[in-house]
Amino acid sequence: MKLKYIYLLALLIGITLACRDDDSIETTNNDDEEDTEVIVDTETYPDWTDATHSKNADLDYSIVFNQNEVLRFDIKIDSDDWSDMQSDISSNLGSSSRPGQTSTSDFDPIWVPCSFNFNDTEWYHVGIRYKGNSSLQSAYQSGNKKLSFKLDFDEFEDDYPSIKNQRFYGFKQLNLNNNFDDSSLMREKVATDLFRQFGLAAAKTTFCVVYVDNGSGSKYYGVYTLVEEVDDTVLSTQFADGSGNLYKPDGDAASFANNTYDKDEMEKKTNEEEADYSDVKSLYTIINSSDRTSNTAAWKTSLESVFNVDGFLKWLAANTVIQNWDTYGNMTHNYYLYNDPSTSQLTWIPWDNNEALQYGKLSGSLSLSLNEVSSSWPLIRYLINDDEYKQVYEDYLLQFVNEVLIPANMSETYSTYYNLLKDYAYAEQSGYTYISYDSEFDQAVETLKTHAQTRYEAVINYLK
């Protein structure tokens, strides 16, 4: 009997040694298959709870987009990963000490993992990368280190299986926008909120402060605007059916001008594997159809079957009043198109509104009459050329200033945000700010109050 126990013990030891491998990787070996690495995550995640980290958690807008306080996020990135981020941005945008060395503003920055902390709770191996196009390039090449970030809470789930489907109170992706070139720190949030208050689909936002530790200790990066991701939660919460095609046009094709269609410039953000662009192609074909002048009624019927014309005119009115110049009508970017399967219409979703609420740069913002807009922007020009559509647009101008951009209400909003942000704004540091001195922040907020009154009066005078 003793020999039998010794034999069994030896057999067990042999099996154990044969199966022993690296702590984190197992290898399977089949005659007909190549070796396959199976990653075993041996880390522990003590802060993980269903309510805070699980995909099954309900979206908690009251916490993530708290409107009554400035959130604080602490981000820790391994020094080697941080170096990789800097090498990546330098090779694509040129050295910050030698602006203009290269110019590839539409590149896709690399993801690296980070530790993300909020309210004494950690989220693990969260994906983080730089975000932005021309604003990222301009900020980086000027030497300003306050750059925008995108977060993806399960970007590295393949490397760390235990964080599979990690969420931040239900959210998979979020954006930390740096309030580029905005000494008020408010324009991104206020403009986006105004769109939503007017009944348009738009991301939710709130203010936050960001601290980053890249291996040299925590550094205050200043006041950011936290912005909801359109293809993560805006579709599922603001549309009847969130399973449709979402596009983020960028480039000449984003103008929808004749002879510009290019599906490669109609970046799909959902249903990418289907490679079906028939909906945006239909809009392009119809808006440029000769029926517009030869059979206007048929043209309008066709257009309204594929495009939410009323929603677009409503956005156009609000956007023109607030002087949001860095988008359609001046620039071929900063909007999404979503085909809601419940309507089969493409709906306009505004995006990246940090340049709003000011006259504008380059050619400036559009006039209320839109007379200067050419056929290079057919979604504006051809619709406003139609008397019925123009009347809808002008009705929305009046509704917007009477119900949303009310000067007294806007002044109160700006004062509330000023009191909420001023200590954080004053604390921003050289190299991590777009504010040159404290009173510049104060003056910028007062300018916003004046802007609301001026734009209200401009609309009333235009419609007389």
Short mmCIF file of C-alpha atoms in Angstrom, two decimals:
data_model
loop_
_atom_site.label_atom_id
_atom_site.label_comp_id
_atom_site.label_asym_id
_atom_site.label_seq_id
_atom_site.Cartn_x
_atom_site.Cartn_y
_atom_site.Cartn_z
CA MET A 1 0.00 0.00 0.00
CA LYS A 2 2.88 2.39 0.86
CA LEU A 3 4.42 1.80 -2.58
CA LYS A 4 1.07 2.66 -4.17
CA TYR A 5 0.95 6.05 -2.38
CA ILE A 6 4.56 6.78 -3.42
CA TYR A 7 3.69 5.95 -7.03
CA LEU A 8 0.63 8.24 -7.01
CA LEU A 9 2.64 11.08 -5.45
CA ALA A 10 5.36 10.75 -8.10
CA LEU A 11 2.74 10.74 -10.85
CA LEU A 12 1.14 13.91 -9.48
CA ILE A 13 4.50 15.69 -9.31
CA GLY A 14 5.25 14.67 -12.88
CA ILE A 15 1.96 16.02 -14.15
CA THR A 16 2.46 19.28 -12.26
CA LEU A 17 5.94 19.81 -13.71
CA ALA A 18 4.74 19.01 -17.21
CA CYS A 19 1.96 21.62 -16.98
CA ARG A 20 4.07 24.27 -15.33
CA ASP A 21 4.62 27.41 -17.44
CA ASP A 22 4.94 31.15 -17.17
CA ASP A 23 2.71 32.74 -14.52
CA SER A 24 0.76 34.77 -17.08
CA ILE A 25 0.82 32.68 -20.30
CA GLU A 26 -0.35 29.18 -21.02
CA THR A 27 0.53 27.38 -24.26
CA THR A 28 -1.73 24.86 -25.94
CA ASN A 29 -0.18 22.45 -28.41
CA ASN A 30 -2.22 20.47 -30.92
CA ASP A 31 -0.83 18.47 -33.84
CA ASP A 32 -3.06 20.30 -36.31
CA GLU A 33 -2.76 23.80 -34.80
CA GLU A 34 0.01 26.28 -34.12
CA ASP A 35 0.85 27.04 -30.49
CA THR A 36 -1.69 29.49 -29.02
CA GLU A 37 -0.88 31.85 -26.17
CA VAL A 38 -3.65 32.12 -23.59
CA ILE A 39 -3.19 35.18 -21.39
CA VAL A 40 -3.97 34.63 -17.72
CA ASP A 41 -4.47 37.85 -15.76
CA THR A 42 -2.98 37.31 -12.29
CA GLU A 43 -3.51 40.86 -11.02
CA THR A 44 -6.10 41.76 -8.40
CA TYR A 45 -8.54 44.64 -8.78
CA PRO A 46 -9.73 45.56 -5.28
CA ASP A 47 -11.76 48.63 -6.31
CA TRP A 48 -13.86 46.76 -8.89
CA THR A 49 -17.60 46.75 -8.20
CA ASP A 50 -20.55 46.07 -10.47
CA ALA A 51 -21.94 49.58 -9.97
CA THR A 52 -18.68 51.35 -10.86
CA HIS A 53 -16.83 49.05 -13.27
CA SER A 54 -19.23 46.55 -14.84
CA LYS A 55 -20.76 46.67 -18.31
CA ASN A 56 -24.04 45.67 -16.67
CA ALA A 57 -24.18 48.88 -14.65
CA ASP A 58 -26.71 51.51 -15.65
CA LEU A 59 -25.33 54.71 -17.16
CA ASP A 60 -24.94 57.07 -14.22
CA TYR A 61 -25.12 60.55 -15.72
CA SER A 62 -25.63 62.10 -12.28
CA ILE A 63 -22.10 61.07 -11.27
CA VAL A 64 -20.18 61.22 -14.55
CA PHE A 65 -21.78 64.44 -15.78
CA ASN A 66 -22.45 66.10 -12.44
CA GLN A 67 -23.42 69.69 -13.22
CA ASN A 68 -22.92 71.07 -9.72
CA GLU A 69 -19.22 70.54 -9.14
CA VAL A 70 -15.89 70.26 -10.93
CA LEU A 71 -14.82 66.62 -11.13
CA ARG A 72 -11.21 65.59 -10.47
CA PHE A 73 -9.46 62.86 -12.45
CA ASP A 74 -5.99 61.54 -11.58
CA ILE A 75 -4.21 59.69 -14.37
CA LYS A 76 -1.00 57.70 -13.95
CA ILE A 77 0.95 56.55 -17.02
CA ASP A 78 4.09 54.41 -16.94
CA SER A 79 7.14 56.44 -17.96
CA ASP A 80 7.94 54.10 -20.87
CA ASP A 81 4.38 54.35 -22.17
CA TRP A 82 4.52 58.11 -21.81
CA SER A 83 7.72 58.17 -23.86
CA ASP A 84 5.98 56.14 -26.55
CA MET A 85 3.15 58.69 -26.65
CA GLN A 86 5.62 61.54 -27.05
CA SER A 87 7.57 59.75 -29.78
CA ASP A 88 4.35 59.01 -31.64
CA ILE A 89 3.05 62.56 -31.59
CA SER A 90 6.46 64.00 -32.41
CA SER A 91 6.92 61.76 -35.45
CA ASN A 92 3.49 62.74 -36.78
CA LEU A 93 3.18 66.40 -35.81
CA GLY A 94 6.79 67.50 -35.54
CA SER A 95 8.76 68.41 -32.46
CA SER A 96 7.08 70.90 -30.16
CA SER A 97 10.35 72.83 -30.22
CA ARG A 98 10.38 72.87 -34.03
CA PRO A 99 6.79 73.62 -35.11
CA GLY A 100 5.81 72.58 -38.58
CA GLN A 101 8.47 69.91 -38.94
CA THR A 102 5.74 67.61 -40.21
CA SER A 103 2.01 68.08 -40.69
CA THR A 104 -0.09 64.96 -40.34
CA SER A 105 -2.92 66.31 -38.23
CA ASP A 106 -5.31 63.48 -39.12
CA PHE A 107 -3.12 60.68 -37.74
CA ASP A 108 -4.43 58.17 -35.20
CA PRO A 109 -2.44 58.52 -31.96
CA ILE A 110 -1.40 55.34 -30.17
CA TRP A 111 -3.22 53.96 -27.15
CA VAL A 112 -1.35 53.26 -23.92
CA PRO A 113 -2.69 51.91 -20.59
CA CYS A 114 -3.12 54.14 -17.57
CA SER A 115 -4.40 54.01 -14.04
CA PHE A 116 -7.48 56.23 -13.80
CA ASN A 117 -8.63 57.46 -10.40
CA PHE A 118 -11.83 59.23 -9.41
CA ASN A 119 -13.28 59.69 -5.93
CA ASP A 120 -10.61 57.41 -4.38
CA THR A 121 -11.51 54.60 -6.77
CA GLU A 122 -9.19 53.15 -9.43
CA TRP A 123 -10.05 51.97 -12.93
CA TYR A 124 -7.42 49.62 -14.28
CA HIS A 125 -5.36 49.59 -17.49
CA VAL A 126 -7.61 52.22 -19.06
CA GLY A 127 -6.74 53.09 -22.64
CA ILE A 128 -5.66 56.70 -23.14
CA ARG A 129 -4.49 58.56 -26.22
CA TYR A 130 -4.23 62.10 -27.53
CA LYS A 131 -7.18 63.39 -29.56
CA GLY A 132 -7.91 66.24 -31.93
CA ASN A 133 -6.93 67.35 -35.41
CA SER A 134 -5.85 70.93 -36.10
CA SER A 135 -6.27 71.91 -32.44
CA LEU A 136 -3.98 69.08 -31.35
CA GLN A 137 -1.40 70.09 -33.93
CA SER A 138 -1.58 73.80 -33.03
CA ALA A 139 -1.39 73.21 -29.29
CA TYR A 140 1.42 70.67 -29.52
CA GLN A 141 3.56 72.69 -31.91
CA SER A 142 3.18 75.78 -29.73
CA GLY A 143 4.73 73.83 -26.86
CA ASN A 144 1.55 73.77 -24.78
CA LYS A 145 1.30 70.52 -22.84
CA LYS A 146 -2.41 70.84 -22.10
CA LEU A 147 -3.62 68.50 -24.83
CA SER A 148 -6.92 66.66 -25.24
CA PHE A 149 -7.27 62.96 -24.40
CA LYS A 150 -9.63 60.14 -25.28
CA LEU A 151 -10.33 57.38 -22.75
CA ASP A 152 -11.41 53.79 -23.48
CA PHE A 153 -12.03 51.76 -20.35
CA ASP A 154 -11.67 48.31 -21.93
CA GLU A 155 -9.15 49.09 -24.68
CA PHE A 156 -6.64 46.68 -23.11
CA GLU A 157 -9.01 43.88 -22.13
CA ASP A 158 -7.18 41.42 -24.40
CA ASP A 159 -3.98 42.02 -22.43
CA TYR A 160 -5.78 41.98 -19.09
CA PRO A 161 -8.79 39.65 -19.39
CA SER A 162 -10.00 40.42 -15.88
CA ILE A 163 -10.97 43.95 -16.99
CA LYS A 164 -13.09 42.67 -19.88
CA ASN A 165 -15.94 45.11 -20.56
CA GLN A 166 -14.68 47.53 -17.91
CA ARG A 167 -16.84 50.64 -17.75
CA PHE A 168 -16.84 53.95 -15.91
CA TYR A 169 -20.30 54.01 -14.34
CA GLY A 170 -21.62 52.43 -17.54
CA PHE A 171 -19.53 54.46 -20.01
CA LYS A 172 -16.96 52.77 -22.26
CA GLN A 173 -15.40 55.87 -23.85
CA LEU A 174 -15.13 59.50 -22.76
CA ASN A 175 -13.30 62.59 -24.01
CA LEU A 176 -11.19 65.03 -22.03
CA ASN A 177 -11.22 68.19 -24.14
CA ASN A 178 -8.60 70.79 -23.30
CA ASN A 179 -10.65 73.96 -24.02
CA PHE A 180 -8.14 74.87 -26.71
CA ASP A 181 -7.66 78.60 -27.24
CA ASP A 182 -10.56 79.40 -24.90
CA SER A 183 -9.63 81.68 -22.03
CA SER A 184 -13.18 81.39 -20.63
CA LEU A 185 -12.88 77.57 -20.42
CA MET A 186 -16.65 77.45 -21.07
CA ARG A 187 -17.40 77.59 -24.77
CA GLU A 188 -17.31 73.84 -25.46
CA LYS A 189 -19.73 73.10 -22.65
CA VAL A 190 -22.08 76.03 -23.13
CA ALA A 191 -22.45 75.59 -26.89
CA THR A 192 -23.10 71.86 -26.63
CA ASP A 193 -25.61 72.40 -23.83
CA LEU A 194 -27.43 75.03 -25.90
CA PHE A 195 -27.88 72.57 -28.75
CA ARG A 196 -29.36 70.00 -26.40
CA GLN A 197 -31.62 72.55 -24.72
CA PHE A 198 -32.96 73.37 -28.18
CA GLY A 199 -33.95 69.75 -28.68
CA LEU A 200 -31.02 68.66 -30.83
CA ALA A 201 -29.01 65.48 -30.34
CA ALA A 202 -25.66 66.40 -28.80
CA ALA A 203 -23.18 65.00 -26.29
CA LYS A 204 -23.49 65.73 -22.60
CA THR A 205 -20.67 67.64 -20.95
CA THR A 206 -19.31 68.79 -17.61
CA PHE A 207 -16.23 70.48 -16.18
CA CYS A 208 -13.32 68.57 -14.66
CA VAL A 209 -9.71 69.07 -13.63
CA VAL A 210 -7.02 66.64 -14.71
CA TYR A 211 -3.81 65.59 -12.98
CA VAL A 212 -1.26 63.45 -14.83
CA ASP A 213 1.63 61.47 -13.35
CA ASN A 214 3.94 60.26 -16.12
CA GLY A 215 6.56 58.90 -13.78
CA SER A 216 7.75 62.21 -12.36
CA GLY A 217 4.95 62.90 -9.91
CA SER A 218 1.44 64.28 -10.32
CA LYS A 219 1.12 67.45 -12.43
CA TYR A 220 -1.91 69.75 -12.66
CA TYR A 221 -3.01 69.89 -16.30
CA GLY A 222 -5.84 72.33 -15.69
CA VAL A 223 -9.55 72.62 -16.44
CA TYR A 224 -10.95 70.27 -19.08
CA THR A 225 -14.43 69.64 -20.46
CA LEU A 226 -15.59 66.04 -20.13
CA VAL A 227 -17.54 65.15 -23.28
CA GLU A 228 -19.71 62.12 -23.95
CA GLU A 229 -18.71 59.87 -26.87
CA VAL A 230 -21.28 59.91 -29.68
CA ASP A 231 -20.88 56.30 -30.81
CA ASP A 232 -20.77 55.03 -27.23
CA THR A 233 -23.83 56.44 -25.49
CA VAL A 234 -25.34 59.38 -27.41
CA LEU A 235 -26.87 57.02 -29.97
CA SER A 236 -28.30 54.64 -27.39
CA THR A 237 -29.81 57.37 -25.20
CA GLN A 238 -30.94 60.07 -27.64
CA PHE A 239 -32.29 58.07 -30.58
CA ALA A 240 -35.13 55.57 -30.89
CA ASP A 241 -32.75 53.02 -32.42
CA GLY A 242 -29.01 53.23 -31.80
CA SER A 243 -27.98 50.45 -34.20
CA GLY A 244 -27.72 52.49 -37.40
CA ASN A 245 -24.81 53.87 -39.40
CA LEU A 246 -22.84 56.69 -37.81
CA TYR A 247 -20.46 58.78 -39.90
CA LYS A 248 -17.85 61.37 -39.02
CA PRO A 249 -17.18 63.16 -42.32
CA ASP A 250 -13.87 64.96 -42.75
CA GLY A 251 -12.34 66.36 -45.91
CA ASP A 252 -13.76 67.65 -49.19
CA ALA A 253 -16.53 65.05 -49.23
CA ALA A 254 -17.82 66.47 -45.95
CA SER A 255 -19.02 69.52 -47.88
CA PHE A 256 -21.39 67.39 -50.03
CA ALA A 257 -20.49 69.68 -52.92
CA ASN A 258 -20.85 68.32 -56.44
CA ASN A 259 -18.04 65.97 -57.54
CA THR A 260 -16.61 65.61 -54.03
CA TYR A 261 -18.11 62.32 -52.86
CA ASP A 262 -15.49 59.95 -51.43
CA LYS A 263 -16.52 57.21 -49.04
CA ASP A 264 -13.03 57.21 -47.53
CA GLU A 265 -13.82 60.68 -46.16
CA MET A 266 -17.10 59.43 -44.71
CA GLU A 267 -15.51 57.66 -41.76
CA LYS A 268 -17.85 55.05 -40.35
CA LYS A 269 -17.95 54.84 -36.57
CA THR A 270 -20.48 51.99 -36.39
CA ASN A 271 -21.25 48.95 -38.56
CA GLU A 272 -17.81 49.29 -40.14
CA GLU A 273 -17.66 45.67 -41.24
CA GLU A 274 -20.74 46.08 -43.44
CA ALA A 275 -19.06 48.77 -45.56
CA ASP A 276 -22.48 50.10 -46.58
CA TYR A 277 -22.37 53.79 -47.49
CA SER A 278 -25.56 53.87 -49.53
CA ASP A 279 -27.32 56.29 -47.16
CA VAL A 280 -24.73 59.07 -47.35
CA LYS A 281 -24.29 58.43 -51.07
CA SER A 282 -28.04 58.91 -51.52
CA LEU A 283 -27.90 62.23 -49.68
CA TYR A 284 -25.01 63.36 -51.87
CA THR A 285 -26.85 62.34 -55.05
CA ILE A 286 -30.14 63.97 -54.08
CA ILE A 287 -28.76 67.27 -52.80
CA ASN A 288 -26.95 67.74 -56.13
CA SER A 289 -29.77 66.43 -58.33
CA SER A 290 -31.09 68.53 -61.22
CA ASP A 291 -34.58 67.94 -59.80
CA ARG A 292 -33.80 70.75 -57.38
CA THR A 293 -34.53 73.28 -60.12
CA SER A 294 -36.61 71.25 -62.59
CA ASN A 295 -38.96 69.50 -60.15
CA THR A 296 -38.58 71.09 -56.74
CA ALA A 297 -41.43 69.22 -55.07
CA ALA A 298 -40.01 65.84 -56.06
CA TRP A 299 -36.53 66.94 -54.97
CA LYS A 300 -37.76 67.96 -51.53
CA THR A 301 -39.68 64.72 -51.09
CA SER A 302 -36.59 62.71 -52.00
CA LEU A 303 -34.35 64.82 -49.77
CA GLU A 304 -36.63 64.50 -46.75
CA SER A 305 -36.81 60.74 -47.20
CA VAL A 306 -33.07 60.38 -46.49
CA PHE A 307 -32.19 63.52 -44.49
CA ASN A 308 -33.72 65.05 -41.37
CA VAL A 309 -34.12 68.44 -43.02
CA ASP A 310 -36.05 69.99 -40.15
CA GLY A 311 -33.38 68.92 -37.66
CA PHE A 312 -30.64 70.33 -39.88
CA LEU A 313 -32.39 73.69 -40.24
CA LYS A 314 -32.89 73.79 -36.48
CA TRP A 315 -29.17 73.12 -35.93
CA LEU A 316 -28.27 75.68 -38.62
CA ALA A 317 -30.31 78.36 -36.87
CA ALA A 318 -28.79 77.68 -33.44
CA ASN A 319 -25.28 77.31 -34.84
CA THR A 320 -25.49 80.58 -36.77
CA VAL A 321 -26.83 82.52 -33.79
CA ILE A 322 -24.02 81.36 -31.49
CA GLN A 323 -21.44 81.99 -34.24
CA ASN A 324 -19.92 78.53 -34.25
CA TRP A 325 -17.61 79.04 -37.20
CA ASP A 326 -15.42 75.90 -37.10
CA THR A 327 -17.89 73.57 -38.78
CA TYR A 328 -20.04 73.08 -41.89
CA GLY A 329 -20.37 76.26 -43.92
CA ASN A 330 -16.75 77.20 -43.22
CA MET A 331 -14.91 73.98 -42.42
CA THR A 332 -15.35 70.39 -43.61
CA HIS A 333 -15.43 68.74 -40.20
CA ASN A 334 -16.87 68.78 -36.67
CA TYR A 335 -20.16 67.01 -37.17
CA TYR A 336 -21.60 63.50 -37.28
CA LEU A 337 -24.39 62.06 -39.41
CA TYR A 338 -26.51 59.29 -37.93
CA ASN A 339 -28.98 57.13 -39.84
CA ASP A 340 -31.63 56.23 -37.29
CA PRO A 341 -33.24 52.96 -38.51
CA SER A 342 -36.56 54.06 -37.01
CA THR A 343 -36.75 56.96 -39.49
CA SER A 344 -34.21 55.99 -42.20
CA GLN A 345 -33.10 59.62 -42.13
CA LEU A 346 -29.60 60.97 -41.59
CA THR A 347 -29.59 63.27 -38.57
CA TRP A 348 -27.04 66.01 -37.92
CA ILE A 349 -25.08 65.83 -34.65
CA PRO A 350 -22.79 68.79 -33.77
CA TRP A 351 -19.31 68.05 -32.43
CA ASP A 352 -16.23 69.85 -31.11
CA ASN A 353 -17.73 73.23 -30.28
CA ASN A 354 -14.82 74.95 -28.52
CA GLU A 355 -14.65 77.69 -31.18
CA ALA A 356 -18.30 78.75 -30.72
CA LEU A 357 -19.65 81.94 -29.11
CA GLN A 358 -17.28 84.32 -30.87
CA TYR A 359 -17.02 86.05 -34.22
CA GLY A 360 -14.59 83.45 -35.48
CA LYS A 361 -11.25 83.14 -37.19
CA LEU A 362 -10.23 82.82 -40.83
CA SER A 363 -13.32 83.96 -42.78
CA GLY A 364 -15.32 84.45 -39.59
CA SER A 365 -18.74 83.14 -38.64
CA LEU A 366 -21.68 83.08 -41.03
CA SER A 367 -24.16 85.93 -41.25
CA LEU A 368 -27.76 85.35 -40.18
CA SER A 369 -28.91 85.77 -43.78
CA LEU A 370 -26.41 83.16 -45.03
CA ASN A 371 -26.21 85.14 -48.27
CA GLU A 372 -22.47 84.63 -48.54
CA VAL A 373 -22.71 80.83 -48.47
CA SER A 374 -22.01 79.38 -51.91
CA SER A 375 -22.97 76.13 -53.62
CA SER A 376 -19.74 74.71 -52.20
CA TRP A 377 -21.93 74.09 -49.14
CA PRO A 378 -25.09 72.76 -50.79
CA LEU A 379 -26.80 71.57 -47.61
CA ILE A 380 -27.02 75.24 -46.61
CA ARG A 381 -27.22 77.04 -49.94
CA TYR A 382 -29.77 74.83 -51.67
CA LEU A 383 -32.03 74.60 -48.63
CA ILE A 384 -31.99 78.34 -47.91
CA ASN A 385 -32.70 79.03 -51.59
CA ASP A 386 -36.05 77.35 -51.04
CA ASP A 387 -38.59 79.80 -49.57
CA GLU A 388 -40.29 77.21 -47.39
CA TYR A 389 -37.05 75.93 -45.90
CA LYS A 390 -35.78 79.48 -45.38
CA GLN A 391 -38.92 80.31 -43.42
CA VAL A 392 -38.39 77.26 -41.20
CA TYR A 393 -34.81 78.42 -40.59
CA GLU A 394 -35.91 81.93 -39.67
CA ASP A 395 -38.65 80.64 -37.38
CA TYR A 396 -35.99 78.64 -35.56
CA LEU A 397 -33.78 81.73 -35.25
CA LEU A 398 -36.53 83.49 -33.33
CA GLN A 399 -37.41 80.43 -31.26
CA PHE A 400 -33.78 79.93 -30.26
CA VAL A 401 -33.27 83.44 -28.89
CA ASN A 402 -36.70 83.53 -27.23
CA GLU A 403 -36.46 80.12 -25.56
CA VAL A 404 -32.77 79.23 -25.23
CA LEU A 405 -30.31 82.10 -25.73
CA ILE A 406 -32.14 84.42 -23.33
CA PRO A 407 -29.60 87.10 -22.30
CA ALA A 408 -30.59 87.23 -18.62
CA ASN A 409 -30.49 83.45 -18.32
CA MET A 410 -27.17 83.25 -20.15
CA SER A 411 -25.65 85.89 -17.86
CA GLU A 412 -26.73 83.87 -14.84
CA THR A 413 -25.29 80.67 -16.34
CA TYR A 414 -21.97 82.34 -17.07
CA SER A 415 -21.79 83.76 -13.54
CA THR A 416 -22.50 80.32 -12.07
CA TYR A 417 -19.76 78.73 -14.15
CA TYR A 418 -17.37 81.57 -13.34
CA ASN A 419 -17.76 80.96 -9.61
CA LEU A 420 -17.43 77.22 -10.15
CA LEU A 421 -14.22 77.50 -12.18
CA LYS A 422 -12.34 80.59 -11.07
CA ASP A 423 -10.09 78.97 -8.45
CA TYR A 424 -9.18 76.17 -10.86
CA ALA A 425 -8.65 78.65 -13.69
CA TYR A 426 -6.37 80.85 -11.58
CA ALA A 427 -4.39 77.74 -10.61
CA GLU A 428 -3.54 76.81 -14.20
CA GLN A 429 0.19 76.98 -14.83
CA SER A 430 2.34 78.24 -17.67
CA GLY A 431 2.77 75.59 -20.33
CA TYR A 432 -0.51 73.96 -19.31
CA THR A 433 -3.00 76.73 -20.03
CA TYR A 434 -4.53 78.96 -22.70
CA ILE A 435 -4.98 81.79 -20.18
CA SER A 436 -2.20 84.36 -19.98
CA TYR A 437 -3.26 86.04 -16.73
CA ASP A 438 -6.11 85.78 -14.19
CA SER A 439 -8.01 88.82 -15.41
CA GLU A 440 -8.06 87.34 -18.92
CA PHE A 441 -10.36 84.62 -17.60
CA ASP A 442 -12.56 87.26 -15.94
CA GLN A 443 -12.70 89.35 -19.11
CA ALA A 444 -13.50 86.33 -21.28
CA VAL A 445 -16.55 85.50 -19.15
CA GLU A 446 -17.81 89.08 -19.35
CA THR A 447 -17.35 88.95 -23.13
CA LEU A 448 -19.57 85.87 -23.26
CA LYS A 449 -22.32 87.73 -21.39
CA THR A 450 -22.11 90.60 -23.86
CA HIS A 451 -22.11 88.15 -26.76
CA ALA A 452 -25.45 86.67 -25.67
CA GLN A 453 -27.09 90.09 -25.57
CA THR A 454 -25.55 91.13 -28.88
CA ARG A 455 -26.69 87.98 -30.67
CA TYR A 456 -30.21 88.26 -29.28
CA GLU A 457 -30.46 91.80 -30.63
CA ALA A 458 -28.93 90.77 -33.96
CA VAL A 459 -31.63 88.15 -34.54
CA ILE A 460 -34.46 90.50 -33.57
CA ASN A 461 -33.12 93.19 -35.92
CA TYR A 462 -32.57 90.71 -38.76
CA LEU A 463 -36.15 89.44 -38.58
CA LYS A 464 -37.76 92.89 -38.52
#
